[in-house]
mmCIF file of C-alpha atoms in Angstrom:
data_model
loop_
_atom_site.group_PDB
_atom_site.id
_atom_site.type_symbol
_atom_site.label_atom_id
_atom_site.label_comp_id
_atom_site.label_asym_id
_atom_site.label_seq_id
_atom_site.Cartn_x
_atom_site.Cartn_y
_atom_site.Cartn_z
ATOM 1 C CA MET A 113 17.868 -3.926 -15.348
ATOM 2 C CA LYS A 114 15.900 -6.573 -13.229
ATOM 3 C CA GLY A 115 12.216 -6.404 -13.617
ATOM 4 C CA GLU A 116 9.764 -6.086 -10.836
ATOM 5 C CA THR A 117 6.614 -8.175 -10.088
ATOM 6 C CA LEU A 118 3.712 -6.284 -8.594
ATOM 7 C CA ILE A 119 2.595 -7.909 -5.124
ATOM 8 C CA ASN A 120 -0.383 -5.831 -4.663
ATOM 9 C CA THR A 121 -1.563 -2.243 -4.392
ATOM 10 C CA GLN A 122 -3.710 -0.755 -1.986
ATOM 11 C CA PHE A 123 -6.113 2.314 -1.403
ATOM 12 C CA SER A 124 -6.902 3.316 2.189
ATOM 13 C CA VAL A 125 -9.406 5.811 3.634
ATOM 14 C CA PHE A 126 -9.247 6.796 7.117
ATOM 15 C CA LEU A 127 -12.100 8.224 8.904
ATOM 16 C CA GLU A 128 -12.983 11.120 11.338
ATOM 17 C CA GLY A 129 -16.024 9.271 12.808
ATOM 18 C CA LEU A 130 -16.465 5.515 13.464
ATOM 19 C CA ILE A 131 -18.094 2.671 11.495
ATOM 20 C CA GLU A 132 -20.001 1.361 14.675
ATOM 21 C CA LYS A 133 -20.735 -2.064 13.154
ATOM 22 C CA PRO A 134 -18.758 -2.852 9.911
ATOM 23 C CA GLU A 135 -20.443 -6.199 9.972
ATOM 24 C CA ASP A 136 -23.917 -4.324 9.055
ATOM 25 C CA ILE A 137 -22.573 -2.329 6.128
ATOM 26 C CA TRP A 138 -20.758 -4.921 4.092
ATOM 27 C CA GLN A 139 -23.482 -6.034 1.894
ATOM 28 C CA ASP A 140 -24.371 -2.322 1.047
ATOM 29 C CA MET A 141 -20.630 -1.982 0.501
ATOM 30 C CA ASN A 142 -20.561 -4.860 -1.788
ATOM 31 C CA ALA A 143 -23.325 -3.560 -3.743
ATOM 32 C CA SER A 144 -21.413 -0.413 -4.508
ATOM 33 C CA PHE A 145 -18.682 -2.441 -5.939
ATOM 34 C CA GLY A 146 -21.141 -4.280 -8.340
ATOM 35 C CA GLY A 147 -21.112 -7.493 -6.171
ATOM 36 C CA ILE A 148 -17.721 -8.514 -7.014
ATOM 37 C CA PHE A 149 -17.101 -9.882 -3.289
ATOM 38 C CA VAL A 150 -18.844 -13.230 -3.899
ATOM 39 C CA SER A 151 -16.976 -15.248 -1.196
ATOM 40 C CA PRO A 152 -18.526 -15.431 2.109
ATOM 41 C CA PRO A 153 -17.318 -12.393 4.179
ATOM 42 C CA LEU A 154 -14.801 -13.126 7.294
ATOM 43 C CA ILE A 155 -16.276 -11.316 10.246
ATOM 44 C CA ILE A 156 -14.042 -10.986 13.396
ATOM 45 C CA GLN A 157 -15.344 -10.102 16.506
ATOM 46 C CA VAL A 158 -13.202 -6.957 17.891
ATOM 47 C CA PRO A 159 -13.858 -5.422 21.236
ATOM 48 C CA GLN A 160 -14.814 -1.472 21.046
ATOM 49 C CA ASP A 161 -11.467 -0.335 22.226
ATOM 50 C CA PRO A 162 -9.911 2.768 20.662
ATOM 51 C CA ASN A 163 -6.547 1.019 20.396
ATOM 52 C CA LEU A 164 -8.347 -1.379 17.962
ATOM 53 C CA TYR A 165 -10.411 0.877 15.819
ATOM 54 C CA GLU A 166 -8.121 0.348 12.787
ATOM 55 C CA VAL A 167 -8.124 -3.386 13.202
ATOM 56 C CA PRO A 168 -10.364 -5.071 10.244
ATOM 57 C CA ILE A 169 -13.613 -6.525 11.284
ATOM 58 C CA VAL A 170 -14.842 -7.502 8.028
ATOM 59 C CA GLN A 171 -12.834 -8.902 5.110
ATOM 60 C CA LEU A 172 -14.573 -9.494 1.680
ATOM 61 C CA ARG A 173 -12.901 -11.298 -1.273
ATOM 62 C CA SER A 174 -13.933 -11.762 -4.783
ATOM 63 C CA LYS A 175 -14.156 -15.321 -5.981
ATOM 64 C CA ASN A 176 -10.634 -15.441 -7.690
ATOM 65 C CA GLY A 177 -9.035 -13.557 -4.598
ATOM 66 C CA ILE A 178 -7.692 -10.591 -6.756
ATOM 67 C CA PHE A 179 -9.931 -8.033 -5.004
ATOM 68 C CA VAL A 180 -9.973 -7.701 -1.069
ATOM 69 C CA LEU A 181 -11.835 -5.142 1.020
ATOM 70 C CA ASN A 182 -11.051 -4.913 4.764
ATOM 71 C CA ILE A 183 -13.494 -2.864 6.960
ATOM 72 C CA ALA A 184 -12.634 -1.578 10.218
ATOM 73 C CA ARG A 185 -14.388 1.085 12.505
ATOM 74 C CA LYS A 186 -11.813 3.680 11.622
ATOM 75 C CA ARG A 187 -10.594 2.883 8.159
ATOM 76 C CA ALA A 188 -11.169 0.702 5.172
ATOM 77 C CA ASP A 189 -8.646 -0.721 2.721
ATOM 78 C CA PHE A 190 -8.987 -1.871 -0.769
ATOM 79 C CA PHE A 191 -6.517 -4.227 -2.248
ATOM 80 C CA ILE A 192 -5.603 -5.666 -5.758
ATOM 81 C CA LYS A 193 -3.380 -8.551 -5.888
ATOM 82 C CA GLY A 194 -0.720 -8.887 -8.555
ATOM 83 C CA GLN A 195 -1.205 -11.995 -10.994
ATOM 84 C CA GLY A 196 1.811 -13.878 -11.832
ATOM 85 C CA ARG A 197 5.496 -13.137 -12.531
ATOM 86 C CA ASP A 198 4.678 -10.519 -15.042
ATOM 87 C CA ALA A 199 2.209 -8.457 -13.036
ATOM 88 C CA ARG A 200 2.835 -4.783 -13.379
ATOM 89 C CA PHE A 201 1.162 -1.670 -11.851
ATOM 90 C CA GLU A 202 -0.078 -0.621 -15.313
ATOM 91 C CA THR A 203 -2.020 -3.724 -15.731
ATOM 92 C CA VAL A 204 -4.332 -2.971 -12.526
ATOM 93 C CA GLU A 205 -4.321 0.955 -12.689
ATOM 94 C CA GLU A 206 -7.695 1.342 -14.135
ATOM 95 C CA ASP A 207 -9.283 -1.167 -11.646
ATOM 96 C CA LEU A 208 -7.710 0.604 -8.873
ATOM 97 C CA LEU A 209 -8.882 4.000 -9.949
ATOM 98 C CA ASN A 210 -12.311 3.134 -10.508
ATOM 99 C CA LYS A 211 -12.800 0.789 -7.220
ATOM 100 C CA SER A 212 -10.778 3.353 -5.112
ATOM 101 C CA LEU A 213 -13.428 6.175 -6.101
ATOM 102 C CA LEU A 214 -16.175 3.533 -5.217
ATOM 103 C CA LEU A 215 -14.855 3.092 -1.885
ATOM 104 C CA PHE A 216 -14.389 6.771 -1.354
ATOM 105 C CA ASP A 217 -17.678 7.804 -2.655
ATOM 106 C CA LYS A 218 -19.577 5.352 -0.487
ATOM 107 C CA LEU A 219 -17.759 6.061 2.707
ATOM 108 C CA ASP A 220 -17.785 9.732 1.980
ATOM 109 C CA SER A 221 -21.473 9.457 1.914
ATOM 110 C CA PHE A 222 -22.098 9.037 5.524
ATOM 111 C CA LEU A 223 -18.844 9.904 7.353
ATOM 112 C CA SER A 224 -16.072 12.657 7.074
ATOM 113 C CA ILE A 225 -12.758 11.491 5.398
ATOM 114 C CA GLN A 226 -9.638 12.543 7.574
ATOM 115 C CA TRP A 227 -6.926 11.239 5.238
ATOM 116 C CA ILE A 228 -6.111 8.854 2.378
ATOM 117 C CA GLY A 229 -3.309 6.473 1.604
ATOM 118 C CA PHE A 230 -2.038 4.777 -1.665
ATOM 119 C CA VAL A 231 0.626 1.898 -1.146
ATOM 120 C CA SER A 232 2.111 -0.500 -3.716
ATOM 121 C CA ARG A 233 4.632 -3.357 -3.084
ATOM 122 C CA PHE A 234 6.915 -4.903 -5.650
ATOM 123 C CA PHE A 235 9.026 -7.961 -5.570
ATOM 124 C CA ILE A 236 12.426 -8.459 -7.252
ATOM 125 C CA GLU A 237 14.053 -11.730 -7.323
ATOM 126 C CA GLU A 238 17.616 -11.707 -5.919
ATOM 127 C CA GLY A 239 19.981 -14.227 -4.595
ATOM 128 C CA GLU A 240 21.710 -11.824 -2.322
ATOM 129 C CA PRO A 241 19.303 -9.313 -1.105
ATOM 130 C CA LYS A 242 21.023 -8.345 2.088
ATOM 131 C CA LYS A 243 24.150 -7.495 0.160
ATOM 132 C CA ILE A 244 22.239 -5.658 -2.665
ATOM 133 C CA ILE A 245 20.321 -3.597 0.022
ATOM 134 C CA THR A 246 23.503 -2.356 1.537
ATOM 135 C CA ASN A 247 24.070 -0.513 -1.802
ATOM 136 C CA VAL A 248 21.723 2.287 -0.584
ATOM 137 C CA LEU A 249 24.118 2.872 2.547
ATOM 138 C CA ASN A 250 26.915 5.227 2.642
ATOM 139 C CA PRO A 251 30.187 2.936 2.073
ATOM 140 C CA GLU A 252 31.797 5.050 5.372
ATOM 141 C CA PHE A 253 28.886 3.701 7.459
ATOM 142 C CA GLN A 254 29.197 0.190 6.185
ATOM 143 C CA LYS A 255 33.131 0.067 7.163
ATOM 144 C CA ILE A 256 32.192 0.580 10.560
ATOM 145 C CA TYR A 257 30.844 -3.082 10.859
ATOM 146 C CA LYS A 258 33.097 -6.028 10.466
ATOM 147 C CA GLY A 259 32.088 -9.105 8.352
ATOM 148 C CA SER A 260 29.302 -9.381 6.097
ATOM 149 C CA ALA A 261 25.729 -8.125 6.184
ATOM 150 C CA PHE A 262 23.363 -10.105 8.288
ATOM 151 C CA GLU A 263 20.197 -8.311 8.292
ATOM 152 C CA THR A 264 19.243 -5.110 6.190
ATOM 153 C CA PHE A 265 16.325 -3.181 6.078
ATOM 154 C CA THR A 266 15.832 0.389 4.751
ATOM 155 C CA ARG A 267 13.218 2.923 5.485
ATOM 156 C CA TYR A 268 13.057 6.634 4.206
ATOM 157 C CA VAL A 269 10.401 9.092 4.615
ATOM 158 C CA SER A 270 10.195 12.404 3.064
ATOM 159 C CA ARG A 271 7.423 15.070 3.125
ATOM 160 C CA MET A 272 6.458 16.672 -0.359
ATOM 161 C CA GLU A 273 3.960 18.751 -1.857
ATOM 162 C CA LEU A 274 1.437 17.017 -4.164
ATOM 163 C CA LEU A 275 -1.531 18.763 -5.921
ATOM 164 C CA GLY A 276 -1.366 21.370 -3.077
ATOM 165 C CA TYR A 277 -1.378 18.684 -0.349
ATOM 166 C CA VAL A 278 1.420 17.983 2.235
ATOM 167 C CA VAL A 279 1.940 14.188 1.578
ATOM 168 C CA ASN A 280 4.122 11.585 3.347
ATOM 169 C CA ASN A 281 6.403 9.760 0.629
ATOM 170 C CA PHE A 282 7.521 6.327 2.134
ATOM 171 C CA THR A 283 10.119 3.989 0.762
ATOM 172 C CA GLU A 284 10.700 0.614 2.406
ATOM 173 C CA ILE A 285 13.366 -1.882 1.099
ATOM 174 C CA GLN A 286 13.651 -5.198 2.633
ATOM 175 C CA GLN A 287 14.636 -8.825 2.154
ATOM 176 C CA ILE A 288 11.758 -11.246 1.678
ATOM 177 C CA ARG A 289 11.174 -14.761 0.761
ATOM 178 C CA ALA A 290 8.037 -14.747 -1.237
ATOM 179 C CA LYS A 291 5.435 -17.054 -2.853
ATOM 180 C CA VAL A 292 4.641 -15.558 -6.281
ATOM 181 C CA VAL A 293 2.581 -17.153 -9.086
ATOM 182 C CA GLY A 294 5.104 -18.131 -11.716
ATOM 183 C CA TYR A 295 7.976 -18.527 -9.406
ATOM 184 C CA ASN A 296 8.966 -21.438 -7.639
ATOM 185 C CA ASP A 297 8.004 -21.467 -3.950
ATOM 186 C CA ASP A 298 9.848 -19.499 -1.409
ATOM 187 C CA VAL A 299 11.680 -17.326 -3.899
ATOM 188 C CA LEU A 300 14.314 -15.115 -2.214
ATOM 189 C CA GLY A 301 14.389 -11.409 -3.058
ATOM 190 C CA ILE A 302 13.820 -7.899 -2.351
ATOM 191 C CA LEU A 303 10.425 -6.139 -1.458
ATOM 192 C CA ILE A 304 10.169 -2.548 -2.349
ATOM 193 C CA THR A 305 7.204 -0.696 -0.933
ATOM 194 C CA ARG A 306 6.083 2.747 -2.158
ATOM 195 C CA ASP A 307 3.479 4.375 0.180
ATOM 196 C CA PHE A 308 1.931 7.822 -0.195
ATOM 197 C CA ASN A 309 -0.575 9.409 2.253
ATOM 198 C CA THR A 310 -1.770 12.813 2.966
ATOM 199 C CA ARG A 311 -1.250 14.509 6.216
ATOM 200 C CA PRO A 312 -4.321 15.601 8.202
ATOM 201 C CA GLU A 313 -2.398 17.764 10.483
ATOM 202 C CA ASP A 314 -1.061 19.779 7.603
ATOM 203 C CA ASN A 315 -4.215 19.704 5.461
ATOM 204 C CA LYS A 316 -6.811 20.846 7.784
ATOM 205 C CA GLU A 317 -8.277 23.393 5.732
ATOM 206 C CA LYS A 318 -8.585 21.207 2.589
ATOM 207 C CA LYS A 319 -11.518 18.715 1.840
ATOM 208 C CA ILE A 320 -10.617 15.571 0.122
ATOM 209 C CA THR A 321 -12.783 15.014 -2.901
ATOM 210 C CA GLY A 322 -13.494 12.122 -5.345
ATOM 211 C CA SER A 323 -11.608 14.119 -8.055
ATOM 212 C CA PHE A 324 -8.649 14.374 -5.846
ATOM 213 C CA VAL A 325 -8.516 10.862 -5.109
ATOM 214 C CA LYS A 326 -7.888 9.845 -8.748
ATOM 215 C CA ASP A 327 -5.384 12.583 -9.292
ATOM 216 C CA PHE A 328 -3.633 11.670 -5.921
ATOM 217 C CA ILE A 329 -3.109 8.099 -7.314
ATOM 218 C CA LEU A 330 -1.730 8.984 -10.638
ATOM 219 C CA GLU A 331 0.523 11.810 -9.296
ATOM 220 C CA SER A 332 1.891 9.293 -6.606
ATOM 221 C CA GLU A 333 2.311 6.828 -9.257
ATOM 222 C CA LYS A 334 4.697 9.252 -11.203
ATOM 223 C CA ASN A 335 6.766 9.403 -8.157
ATOM 224 C CA PHE A 336 7.348 5.531 -7.699
ATOM 225 C CA GLU A 337 10.808 6.137 -9.074
ATOM 226 C CA LEU A 338 11.360 2.238 -9.451
ATOM 227 C CA GLU A 339 13.934 2.577 -12.101
ATOM 228 C CA LYS A 340 16.026 4.883 -9.990
ATOM 229 C CA ILE A 341 15.775 2.751 -6.940
ATOM 230 C CA LYS A 342 16.887 -0.101 -8.917
ATOM 231 C CA GLU A 343 19.749 1.626 -10.491
ATOM 232 C CA ILE A 344 21.081 2.377 -6.946
ATOM 233 C CA LEU A 345 20.488 -1.233 -5.670
ATOM 234 C CA TRP A 346 22.090 -2.746 -8.447
ATOM 235 C CA LYS A 347 24.679 0.059 -9.217
ATOM 236 C CA GLN A 348 23.825 0.309 -12.959
#
């Protein structure tokens, strides 16, 4: 079975209210993370437009670029980048749990949390990604089309219960040409994105807490099902 490389993993917090000036809180936020974001912040001027409330205004990076924090008026996203060809989720899991909780606790101290999300992206080298991705499609559907696959992209979303919350469970599978440390430049392959998020409309009576954040990430990870996805893609 082909092995996957972790591209990045992400924890997101979506807010009820607004961070009026994200550019004024980044130093305090960095202090909560123990000062890991030592590179000069990237600050982008974004108009006060409701359609742009989720656009990052401040981006913080660690010196080695592994940790990234984006702060918008309506959300904040913390990323950990995979390092090298052998990067696996397990190697960054503890960092993700600890720092996601730092982000959540800091935002929860002055704003109400609407919902949270957890995303992980995995790369698998493959010389014929378009052909492989068609393996998730019904063969009868494929027979409708003449010729070989030119472009393939699959997205599947289910709703499931996780720890008493209704959760969106996304899977996206697509062709990608990526630059990954340990590979040659522009390696062709498949990107698998696994995305879990709580649904605010279905969880109105529930308050998201710090203890739930950790359990949410751990339980979501148990539902990655990467091995089963790979078995279908490569028909093992």
